[in-house]
Coordinates of C-alpha atoms in Angstrom, one line a residue:
X1470 CA 63.4 -29.2 39.8
X1471 CA 60.7 -27.2 37.5
X1472 CA 59.3 -23.5 39.0
X1473 CA 56.3 -23.2 39.2
X1474 CA 56.1 -21.0 36.2
X1475 CA 57.5 -23.8 33.9
X1476 CA 55.3 -27.0 34.6
X1477 CA 53.4 -26.7 31.3
X1478 CA 50.0 -25.3 33.2
X1479 CA 48.8 -21.9 34.2
X1480 CA 49.9 -20.8 37.8
X1481 CA 45.9 -20.0 39.3
X1482 CA 45.8 -16.1 40.0
X1483 CA 42.4 -16.5 41.8
X1484 CA 40.3 -18.6 44.0
X1485 CA 36.4 -18.6 44.8
X1486 CA 34.8 -17.4 48.0
X1487 CA 30.9 -17.5 46.1
X1488 CA 29.0 -19.6 44.3
X1489 CA 26.1 -19.4 42.3
X1490 CA 23.9 -22.1 41.5
X1491 CA 22.8 -22.7 37.6
X1492 CA 19.3 -23.4 37.3
X1493 CA 18.3 -26.7 35.4
X1494 CA 15.8 -25.7 32.2
X1495 CA 14.8 -28.5 29.7
X1496 CA 15.1 -27.7 25.9
X1497 CA 11.4 -26.8 25.4
X1498 CA 11.8 -24.1 28.2
X1499 CA 13.8 -22.5 26.2
X1500 CA 12.0 -22.7 23.5
X1501 CA 9.3 -20.8 24.7
X1502 CA 11.1 -17.8 26.3
X1503 CA 13.2 -17.8 22.9
X1504 CA 9.6 -17.7 21.1
X1505 CA 7.8 -14.9 24.0
X1506 CA 10.6 -12.8 23.4
X1507 CA 10.4 -12.8 19.5
X1508 CA 14.2 -14.0 19.4
X1509 CA 15.8 -11.5 20.4
X1510 CA 19.4 -12.2 22.3
X1511 CA 19.1 -9.3 24.4
X1512 CA 15.7 -10.2 25.6
X1513 CA 16.3 -13.7 27.1
X1514 CA 15.5 -14.3 30.1
X1515 CA 19.8 -14.9 32.2
X1516 CA 18.6 -17.3 34.7
X1517 CA 17.4 -19.6 31.9
X1518 CA 21.2 -19.8 30.4
X1519 CA 23.9 -21.4 31.5
X1520 CA 26.2 -20.1 30.3
X1521 CA 26.1 -15.9 29.1
X1522 CA 28.7 -14.7 26.4
X1523 CA 26.3 -11.8 25.2
X1524 CA 28.8 -9.1 26.3
X1525 CA 31.9 -8.9 29.2
X1526 CA 30.4 -5.4 30.0
X1527 CA 29.3 -4.9 33.6
X1528 CA 29.5 -8.7 34.0
X1529 CA 32.4 -9.5 36.1
X1530 CA 33.1 -10.9 39.3
X1531 CA 34.5 -8.0 41.4
X1532 CA 37.1 -9.4 43.9
X1533 CA 36.6 -8.9 47.3
X1534 CA 38.7 -5.6 47.5
X1535 CA 36.0 -4.0 45.5
X1536 CA 32.8 -6.0 47.6
X1537 CA 35.0 -3.6 50.3
X1538 CA 35.4 -0.6 48.3
X1539 CA 31.7 -0.5 48.2
X1540 CA 30.7 -0.5 52.0
X1541 CA 33.3 3.3 51.7
X1542 CA 30.3 4.6 49.6
X1543 CA 29.1 8.2 50.0
X1544 CA 26.5 8.5 48.2
X1545 CA 26.4 12.5 49.1
X1546 CA 25.0 15.0 45.6
X1547 CA 27.8 16.8 45.8
X1548 CA 31.4 16.3 46.1
X1549 CA 30.9 13.0 47.6
X1550 CA 34.4 11.4 48.7
X1551 CA 34.5 8.4 45.9
X1552 CA 34.8 11.2 43.2
X1553 CA 38.2 12.4 44.5
X1554 CA 39.2 9.1 44.8
X1555 CA 38.1 8.3 41.3
X1556 CA 39.9 11.2 39.5
X1557 CA 42.9 10.1 41.5
X1558 CA 42.6 6.5 40.7
X1559 CA 42.1 8.0 37.1
X1560 CA 45.3 10.1 37.6
X1561 CA 47.3 7.1 38.8
X1562 CA 46.2 4.5 36.3
X1563 CA 46.6 6.9 33.0
X1564 CA 49.4 9.2 33.7
X1565 CA 51.5 8.7 37.6
X1566 CA 53.1 4.9 35.0
X1567 CA 54.4 3.2 38.2
X1568 CA 54.5 6.4 40.8
X1569 CA 51.2 5.6 41.9
X1570 CA 49.9 8.0 44.0
X1571 CA 46.6 5.8 45.6
X1572 CA 44.6 7.9 47.4
X1573 CA 42.0 5.4 47.7
X1574 CA 44.2 4.2 51.1
X1575 CA 43.7 7.6 52.9
X1576 CA 40.1 6.0 52.5
X1577 CA 40.8 2.1 53.1
X1578 CA 42.8 3.2 56.8
X1579 CA 40.2 5.6 57.8
X1580 CA 42.4 8.8 57.7
X1581 CA 40.6 11.1 60.1
X1582 CA 43.2 13.9 59.9
X1583 CA 41.3 16.7 57.9
X1584 CA 44.5 18.6 57.3
X1585 CA 46.1 15.4 55.5
X1586 CA 42.8 14.6 53.7
X1587 CA 42.2 18.0 52.1
X1588 CA 46.0 18.5 51.6
X1589 CA 46.3 14.9 49.8
X1590 CA 42.8 14.5 48.5
X1591 CA 40.6 17.1 48.9
X1592 CA 41.8 20.3 48.1
X1593 CA 44.6 19.5 45.7
X1594 CA 44.8 21.6 42.4
X1595 CA 46.0 19.5 39.2
X1596 CA 46.1 20.8 35.8
X1597 CA 47.8 19.9 32.3
X1598 CA 46.8 16.2 31.9
X1599 CA 43.8 14.5 31.5
X1600 CA 42.2 15.1 34.9
X1601 CA 42.2 18.6 36.0
X1602 CA 41.9 19.0 40.1
X1603 CA 40.6 21.9 42.1
X1604 CA 39.8 24.8 40.7
X1605 CA 40.8 23.7 37.3
X1606 CA 38.5 21.2 36.7
X1607 CA 35.8 24.1 37.8
X1608 CA 37.5 26.5 35.3
X1609 CA 37.9 24.0 32.8
X1610 CA 36.4 20.4 33.3
X1611 CA 38.2 17.7 31.0
X1612 CA 36.8 14.1 33.3
X1613 CA 33.5 13.5 33.1
X1614 CA 31.8 10.6 34.8
X1615 CA 29.0 9.0 32.8
X1616 CA 27.3 5.5 34.1
X1617 CA 28.6 3.8 30.8
X1618 CA 30.6 4.0 27.2
X1619 CA 27.6 4.9 25.2
X1620 CA 26.9 8.1 27.5
X1621 CA 30.3 9.3 27.2
X1622 CA 29.9 8.7 23.2
X1623 CA 26.8 10.5 23.3
X1624 CA 28.2 13.0 25.6
X1625 CA 31.1 13.7 23.0
X1626 CA 29.4 13.4 19.9
X1627 CA 26.2 15.5 20.4
X1628 CA 28.4 18.2 22.1
X1629 CA 31.1 18.6 18.8
X1630 CA 28.3 17.9 16.1
X1631 CA 26.3 21.3 16.4
X1632 CA 29.6 22.9 17.2
X1633 CA 31.4 21.9 13.3
X1634 CA 27.5 22.1 11.8
X1635 CA 28.1 25.9 13.0
X1636 CA 31.7 26.3 11.9
X1637 CA 31.0 24.7 8.6
X1638 CA 27.6 24.9 7.7
X1639 CA 27.7 22.5 4.4
X1640 CA 30.6 20.6 5.1
X1641 CA 30.6 16.8 5.9
X1642 CA 32.4 15.3 8.6
X1643 CA 34.1 12.0 9.6
X1644 CA 35.5 10.4 12.1
X1645 CA 37.7 7.4 10.9
X1646 CA 38.9 4.5 13.3
X1647 CA 40.5 0.9 13.6
X1648 CA 37.3 -0.3 13.6
X1649 CA 34.0 1.6 15.5
X1650 CA 31.7 -0.5 17.7
X1651 CA 28.0 -0.2 17.1
X1652 CA 27.4 2.1 20.2
X1653 CA 29.7 4.6 18.8
X1654 CA 29.3 4.2 15.8
X1655 CA 25.6 4.8 16.8
X1656 CA 26.1 7.9 18.1
X1657 CA 28.0 9.1 16.0
X1658 CA 25.8 8.5 12.9
X1659 CA 23.1 9.3 15.5
X1660 CA 24.7 13.5 14.9
X1661 CA 25.0 13.3 11.2
X1662 CA 29.0 12.4 11.1
X1663 CA 30.2 9.9 8.9
X1664 CA 32.0 6.4 11.0
X1665 CA 34.7 4.7 8.4
X1666 CA 36.0 1.8 9.4
X1667 CA 39.9 1.6 8.7
X1668 CA 40.9 -2.0 9.2
X1669 CA 44.3 -3.6 9.4
X1670 CA 44.4 -5.4 5.9
X1671 CA 45.7 -8.5 7.9
X1672 CA 42.8 -8.9 9.4
X1673 CA 41.6 -12.1 7.8
X1674 CA 44.8 -13.8 6.8
X1675 CA 45.1 -17.4 8.2
X1676 CA 47.1 -17.6 11.7
X1677 CA 48.7 -21.0 12.8
X1678 CA 46.8 -22.5 16.3
X1679 CA 50.4 -23.5 17.4
X1680 CA 52.2 -20.2 16.8
X1681 CA 49.4 -18.4 19.4
X1682 CA 51.0 -18.7 22.6
X1683 CA 54.4 -17.0 20.5
X1684 CA 53.8 -14.5 18.0
X1685 CA 51.0 -11.4 18.0
X1686 CA 50.5 -10.2 14.1
X1687 CA 48.4 -7.3 15.9
X1688 CA 45.6 -7.5 13.5
X1689 CA 43.9 -5.1 15.5
X1690 CA 45.9 -2.0 13.8
X1691 CA 44.7 0.7 12.2
X1692 CA 45.6 0.5 8.3
X1693 CA 48.0 4.0 8.5
X1694 CA 48.4 4.5 4.4
X1695 CA 44.5 4.5 4.1
X1696 CA 44.2 6.7 6.9
X1697 CA 46.5 9.5 5.1
X1698 CA 44.6 8.6 1.9
X1699 CA 40.9 9.6 3.5
X1700 CA 42.7 12.6 5.3
X1701 CA 44.0 13.9 2.0
X1702 CA 40.9 12.8 -0.2
X1703 CA 38.4 14.1 2.3
X1704 CA 40.3 17.3 3.8
X1705 CA 41.9 17.8 7.5
X1706 CA 38.5 20.1 8.2
X1707 CA 36.4 17.3 7.7
X1708 CA 38.4 14.9 9.4
X1709 CA 37.1 16.4 13.5
X1710 CA 38.6 13.7 15.3
X1711 CA 40.6 10.4 14.8
X1712 CA 39.5 7.1 16.6
X1713 CA 41.5 4.3 17.8
X1714 CA 39.5 0.9 19.9
X1715 CA 41.9 -0.7 21.8
X1716 CA 41.9 -4.0 21.7
X1717 CA 39.8 -3.3 18.5
X1718 CA 36.3 -5.2 20.0
X1719 CA 34.8 -5.0 15.8
X1720 CA 37.5 -6.4 14.5
X1721 CA 37.3 -9.9 16.8
X1722 CA 39.1 -8.2 20.1
X1723 CA 42.5 -7.9 17.9
X1724 CA 45.2 -5.7 19.7
X1725 CA 46.3 -2.6 18.6
X1726 CA 50.0 -2.2 18.4
X1727 CA 51.9 0.1 20.0
X1728 CA 54.1 1.1 16.5
X1729 CA 50.7 1.8 15.2
X1730 CA 49.2 3.8 17.6
X1731 CA 52.7 5.9 17.8
X1732 CA 51.8 6.1 13.7
X1733 CA 49.1 7.2 13.6
X1734 CA 49.4 9.3 16.5
X1735 CA 51.9 11.2 14.4
X1736 CA 49.9 11.7 11.4
X1737 CA 46.7 13.0 13.7
X1738 CA 49.2 15.6 15.1
X1739 CA 50.7 16.4 11.3
X1740 CA 47.5 17.3 10.6
X1741 CA 46.6 19.0 13.8
X1742 CA 43.1 16.3 14.6
X1743 CA 42.3 15.5 17.9
X1744 CA 43.0 11.4 18.5
X1745 CA 40.7 9.8 20.8
X1746 CA 40.9 6.5 22.4
X1747 CA 37.8 4.3 22.8
X1748 CA 40.0 2.6 25.6
X1749 CA 37.5 -0.1 27.1
X1750 CA 40.3 -2.7 27.1
X1751 CA 43.2 -0.4 27.5
X1752 CA 44.5 -2.9 30.6
X1753 CA 44.3 -6.3 28.1
X1754 CA 45.4 -3.9 25.2
X1755 CA 48.6 -3.0 26.9
X1756 CA 48.7 -6.9 28.2
X1757 CA 49.4 -7.8 24.5
X1758 CA 51.9 -5.1 24.2
X1759 CA 53.7 -6.7 26.7
X1760 CA 53.9 -10.3 25.4
X1761 CA 54.2 -9.5 21.5
X1762 CA 56.5 -6.0 21.3
X1763 CA 60.1 -6.9 22.5
X1764 CA 60.6 -3.7 24.0
X1765 CA 57.9 -3.6 26.7
X1766 CA 58.5 -7.0 27.5
X1767 CA 60.8 -6.3 30.6
X1768 CA 58.2 -3.0 31.3
X1769 CA 55.3 -2.7 33.7
X1770 CA 52.2 -2.7 32.7
X1771 CA 51.4 0.7 34.2
X1772 CA 54.4 2.2 32.1
X1773 CA 53.0 1.1 29.1
X1774 CA 49.0 2.3 29.7
X1775 CA 51.3 5.9 30.7
X1776 CA 53.4 5.8 27.1
X1777 CA 50.0 4.3 25.8
X1778 CA 47.8 7.6 27.0
X1779 CA 50.7 10.1 26.3
X1780 CA 49.9 9.8 22.5
X1781 CA 46.8 11.0 22.6
X1782 CA 44.4 14.0 23.5
X1783 CA 41.0 12.3 25.1
X1784 CA 39.6 9.2 25.5
X1785 CA 36.0 7.5 26.1
X1786 CA 35.7 4.4 28.2
X1787 CA 33.2 2.0 29.8
X1788 CA 34.8 1.0 33.1
X1789 CA 32.7 -1.8 33.2
X1790 CA 35.3 -3.5 30.9
X1791 CA 38.8 -2.5 32.4
X1792 CA 37.6 -1.5 35.2
X1793 CA 36.4 -4.2 36.6
X1794 CA 32.7 -2.6 37.2
X1795 CA 29.4 -3.7 37.1
X1796 CA 28.6 0.0 36.2
X1797 CA 30.7 3.4 34.8
X1798 CA 32.2 5.5 31.8
X1799 CA 33.6 8.5 31.6
X1800 CA 35.0 11.5 29.1
X1801 CA 38.3 13.0 29.2
X1802 CA 40.5 15.2 27.2
X1803 CA 43.9 16.7 27.8
X1804 CA 43.7 20.4 29.1
X1805 CA 44.8 22.8 27.0
X1806 CA 45.6 19.6 24.0
X1807 CA 44.6 19.9 20.5
X1808 CA 41.1 19.0 21.0
X1809 CA 40.3 21.5 24.0
X1810 CA 42.2 24.0 21.3
X1811 CA 40.3 23.0 18.2
X1812 CA 37.0 22.8 20.2
X1813 CA 37.1 26.0 22.6
X1814 CA 36.5 28.4 19.8
X1815 CA 33.0 30.1 21.5
X1816 CA 33.5 28.9 25.1
X1817 CA 35.3 26.4 26.4
X1818 CA 34.2 22.9 25.6
X1819 CA 35.0 21.6 28.8
X1820 CA 32.0 24.3 30.2
X1821 CA 29.8 22.8 27.1
X1822 CA 30.2 19.5 27.9
X1823 CA 29.9 19.7 31.7
X1824 CA 26.3 21.3 30.9
X1825 CA 24.7 18.4 28.7
X1826 CA 26.6 15.8 31.6
X1827 CA 25.0 17.6 34.5
X1828 CA 21.6 18.2 32.3
X1829 CA 21.8 14.2 31.5
X1830 CA 23.2 12.2 33.1
X1831 CA 23.1 14.6 37.0
X1832 CA 25.6 16.7 38.9
X1833 CA 29.5 16.4 38.1
X1834 CA 31.1 14.7 40.8
X1835 CA 28.5 11.5 40.6
X1836 CA 27.5 11.6 37.2
X1837 CA 24.5 8.9 36.8
X1838 CA 26.6 6.7 39.6
X1839 CA 26.0 5.6 43.0
X1840 CA 28.6 6.2 45.3
X1841 CA 28.9 2.7 45.3
X1842 CA 29.6 2.3 42.3
X1843 CA 31.9 4.9 41.9
X1844 CA 34.0 3.2 45.2
X1845 CA 34.2 -0.2 43.5
X1846 CA 35.2 1.6 40.1
X1847 CA 38.1 3.1 42.2
X1848 CA 39.8 0.2 43.9
X1849 CA 38.8 -2.3 39.7
X1850 CA 41.3 0.1 38.7
X1851 CA 43.7 -0.8 41.2
X1852 CA 42.9 -4.7 40.3
X1853 CA 42.7 -4.9 36.8
X1854 CA 46.1 -4.0 36.0
X1855 CA 47.5 -6.6 37.7
X1856 CA 49.9 -8.8 35.4
X1857 CA 48.7 -11.7 37.3
X1858 CA 45.3 -10.8 36.3
X1859 CA 45.9 -10.2 33.0
X1860 CA 47.7 -13.2 32.1
X1861 CA 44.6 -15.8 33.6
X1862 CA 42.2 -13.4 31.6
X1863 CA 44.0 -13.7 28.2
X1864 CA 44.8 -17.0 28.3
X1865 CA 41.9 -18.0 29.4
X1866 CA 40.6 -16.6 26.2
X1867 CA 43.0 -18.1 23.9
X1868 CA 42.6 -22.1 25.3
X1869 CA 38.7 -20.8 24.3
X1870 CA 39.6 -20.1 20.7
X1871 CA 42.5 -22.7 20.5
X1872 CA 40.2 -25.5 21.8
X1873 CA 37.9 -24.6 18.7
X1874 CA 40.4 -24.2 16.1
X1875 CA 41.4 -27.3 17.1
X1876 CA 38.0 -28.9 16.6
X1877 CA 37.6 -27.2 13.2
X1878 CA 35.3 -24.4 13.7
X1879 CA 36.7 -21.2 12.2
X1880 CA 37.6 -19.0 15.3
X1881 CA 39.5 -15.5 14.4
X1882 CA 43.5 -16.2 15.5
X1883 CA 45.3 -15.5 16.8
X1884 CA 42.8 -14.9 19.8
X1885 CA 41.9 -11.4 21.0
X1886 CA 42.3 -10.2 24.7
X1887 CA 38.0 -10.4 25.8
X1888 CA 36.1 -12.6 23.6
X1889 CA 36.7 -15.8 20.6
X1890 CA 35.4 -14.0 17.4
X1891 CA 33.6 -16.9 15.2
X1892 CA 34.1 -15.8 10.8
X1893 CA 30.4 -17.0 9.8
X1894 CA 31.3 -16.5 6.1
X1895 CA 33.8 -19.8 6.5
X1896 CA 31.7 -21.3 9.3
X1897 CA 29.0 -21.1 6.3
X1898 CA 31.3 -21.5 3.8
X1899 CA 29.8 -25.2 2.2
X1900 CA 26.4 -23.7 2.6
X1901 CA 24.3 -21.7 0.2
X1902 CA 24.5 -18.7 2.3
X1903 CA 24.0 -15.4 1.3
X1904 CA 24.8 -12.8 3.7
X1905 CA 20.7 -11.3 4.2
X1906 CA 19.7 -14.5 5.4
X1907 CA 21.7 -13.5 8.7
X1908 CA 22.6 -17.1 9.6
X1909 CA 24.7 -16.2 12.9
X1910 CA 21.3 -14.7 14.2
X1911 CA 20.3 -18.0 13.7
X1912 CA 23.6 -19.7 14.9
X1913 CA 23.0 -17.8 18.3
X1914 CA 19.5 -18.9 18.8
X1915 CA 21.1 -22.4 18.3
X1916 CA 23.1 -22.0 20.6
X1917 CA 20.5 -20.6 22.9
X1918 CA 18.1 -23.6 22.3
X1919 CA 20.4 -26.4 22.5
X1920 CA 22.2 -25.8 24.8
X1921 CA 21.6 -22.8 27.1
X1922 CA 24.7 -20.8 25.9
X1923 CA 24.0 -17.3 24.4
X1924 CA 26.4 -15.0 22.1
X1925 CA 26.5 -12.6 20.1
X1926 CA 25.9 -11.7 16.5
X1927 CA 28.6 -9.2 15.5
X1928 CA 28.0 -9.0 11.8
X1929 CA 25.4 -7.8 9.5
X1930 CA 22.2 -8.0 11.9
X1931 CA 23.8 -6.2 14.1
X1932 CA 25.6 -3.1 12.0
X1933 CA 22.1 -2.8 9.7
X1934 CA 23.7 -3.9 6.3
X1935 CA 20.7 -3.8 4.8
X1936 CA 20.7 -0.3 5.7
X1937 CA 23.3 0.7 4.4
X1938 CA 25.2 1.9 1.1
X1939 CA 27.4 0.1 -0.9
X1940 CA 30.4 2.0 0.2
X1941 CA 29.2 1.7 4.0
X1942 CA 28.8 -2.2 3.2
X1943 CA 32.4 -2.9 3.1
X1944 CA 33.5 -1.4 6.4
X1945 CA 30.5 -4.4 8.0
X1946 CA 32.2 -8.1 8.9
X1947 CA 30.9 -11.2 9.7
X1948 CA 31.7 -12.5 13.2
X1949 CA 30.0 -14.3 16.1
X1950 CA 30.8 -13.1 19.5
X1951 CA 31.9 -14.6 22.8
X1952 CA 32.5 -12.1 25.1
X1953 CA 34.2 -14.1 28.1
X1954 CA 33.1 -12.3 32.2
X1955 CA 35.8 -11.2 33.7
X1956 CA 36.6 -13.5 36.5
X1957 CA 33.5 -15.9 36.7
X1958 CA 34.0 -19.0 34.3
X1959 CA 36.0 -21.8 34.7
X1960 CA 37.9 -24.7 32.3
X1961 CA 34.4 -27.1 32.6
X1962 CA 32.8 -23.5 31.3
X1963 CA 34.7 -23.4 28.5
X1964 CA 34.6 -27.4 27.6
X1965 CA 31.3 -27.2 27.6
X1966 CA 31.0 -24.8 25.4
X1967 CA 34.0 -25.8 23.1
X1968 CA 31.4 -29.3 22.5
X1969 CA 28.2 -27.1 22.0
X1970 CA 29.7 -25.0 19.2
X1971 CA 31.7 -28.2 17.7
X1972 CA 28.4 -29.8 17.9
X1973 CA 26.5 -26.6 15.8
X1974 CA 29.4 -26.5 13.1
X1975 CA 28.6 -30.3 12.4
X1976 CA 25.1 -30.1 11.9
X1977 CA 25.8 -26.2 10.6
X1978 CA 23.8 -27.0 7.5
X1979 CA 20.3 -27.3 9.7
X1980 CA 20.9 -23.6 11.0
X1981 CA 17.9 -21.6 10.1
X1982 CA 18.0 -18.6 8.0
X1983 CA 16.4 -15.4 9.7
X1984 CA 14.2 -12.8 9.4
X1985 CA 13.9 -9.5 10.7
X1986 CA 10.1 -9.2 12.1
X1987 CA 9.9 -6.1 13.6
X1988 CA 12.4 -2.8 13.8
X1989 CA 13.9 -3.5 10.5
X1990 CA 15.2 0.2 10.6
X1991 CA 15.5 0.8 14.5
X1992 CA 18.7 2.1 15.5
X1993 CA 20.9 -0.3 16.9
X1994 CA 17.9 -3.0 16.0
X1995 CA 19.3 -5.8 17.5
X1996 CA 18.8 -4.7 21.0
X1997 CA 15.5 -3.9 20.4
X1998 CA 13.9 -5.9 17.2
X1999 CA 12.1 -8.8 16.7
X2000 CA 13.1 -12.3 14.8
X2001 CA 11.6 -15.1 12.9
X2002 CA 13.6 -17.7 12.4
X2003 CA 12.9 -19.8 8.8
X2004 CA 13.5 -23.4 9.5
X2005 CA 13.2 -25.9 6.9

């Protein structure tokens, strides 16, 4: 008799207890809405869609434990109890490996012993990691709660940029990454620093669809040789940080191997350059490491995460991804680490960051979040590292990509952890299409128009190809991304999406060029500019 895991089908990891019905909307009604919202994907009313793959950020269906945690939310302005729970959940997730403390259970069980709460939660002191506690978080703050990832990026780059210019007034600065995402790139550029993408050389190599469950080439890796050459060319003083995005959202959501992260960490620390993660999808990346790096097959997700984070000096994160939360983000750096030492010459960098956090987002113990958000996020950190959840999550995305590939649609293979990416250069290879035609945007417009499906162009329009120098254009890829919300869709949703995308691929010669009718020079223009499809 076969075991439950040998039946050739996935074992379910969850069941739905609440259903939201989808409204019936006609094509004519969607066409009207597209026109009235200037054909902007970010402005189209979500309630008129059948499927929404615009983003996986904050779109998760939360678990019952997270909803239970919301009831325990404390809206106190200063040092709400969720603040202590969240900071300890972050220590559990990124520092303690297989020995989590789970202080959240003190709240869930209604602990009333004040001495116990004081000694184990409210007055505990920690130092030396990513989350100082007690007096150390006051004297050397290194953990900063904010509403979402881009807030953490703004907090970091807007704080360090003046310090860099003060120390080196005539120098140009660069931040290399395996793939800067749009908000990261925009925040870096807004502070007159140059974002540099060092994509893995194998990103566009063909991958057989029948091998999708058997191996992974870790196409999200950073090109280490190019990194070394870049450091030698520009000089160590011109590179304030090195960034690694896990998984690599810009590079088709591809995972980054532990081997590559160790190599980048070695290079960074040999040159005394702080290494940061853009850690939005750290749990998904850890699952890929467990699945496809032989050494880690029998290692827990929490142990892999712990090892990953021993290799870096800090991280920014949107907890709206691998926090299973609808809101939340943060900036964290290692106490007395390379980043702290490099940027504390004119006063403690943590104090400077806290000043800006309080000025911009609110008191440090809520950082622009409600107490309910904080508790849901803390509970979500314990949910997102569960292997059954991660297995089902990644297999769903993998199934989506496999079905498209089998229909001939040029998706990037193997699939990443959170989204399916269609290669627009290959999609329109047999048509007379130029980069500036923005036909990836045309595809997203037609998907909404005909089928009520929303996706995101992550290519020359979103990354402002027409506003960049020839050198900068080399770092612009040409994808349309279908980001799958966590715990939201089932096989019927995926099959409908596959059928719709396949039909448009068969009729790709009818997909319009698109011009920017308003806001071509706006920063992060894909969130707010006006568009006009040009139908033949």
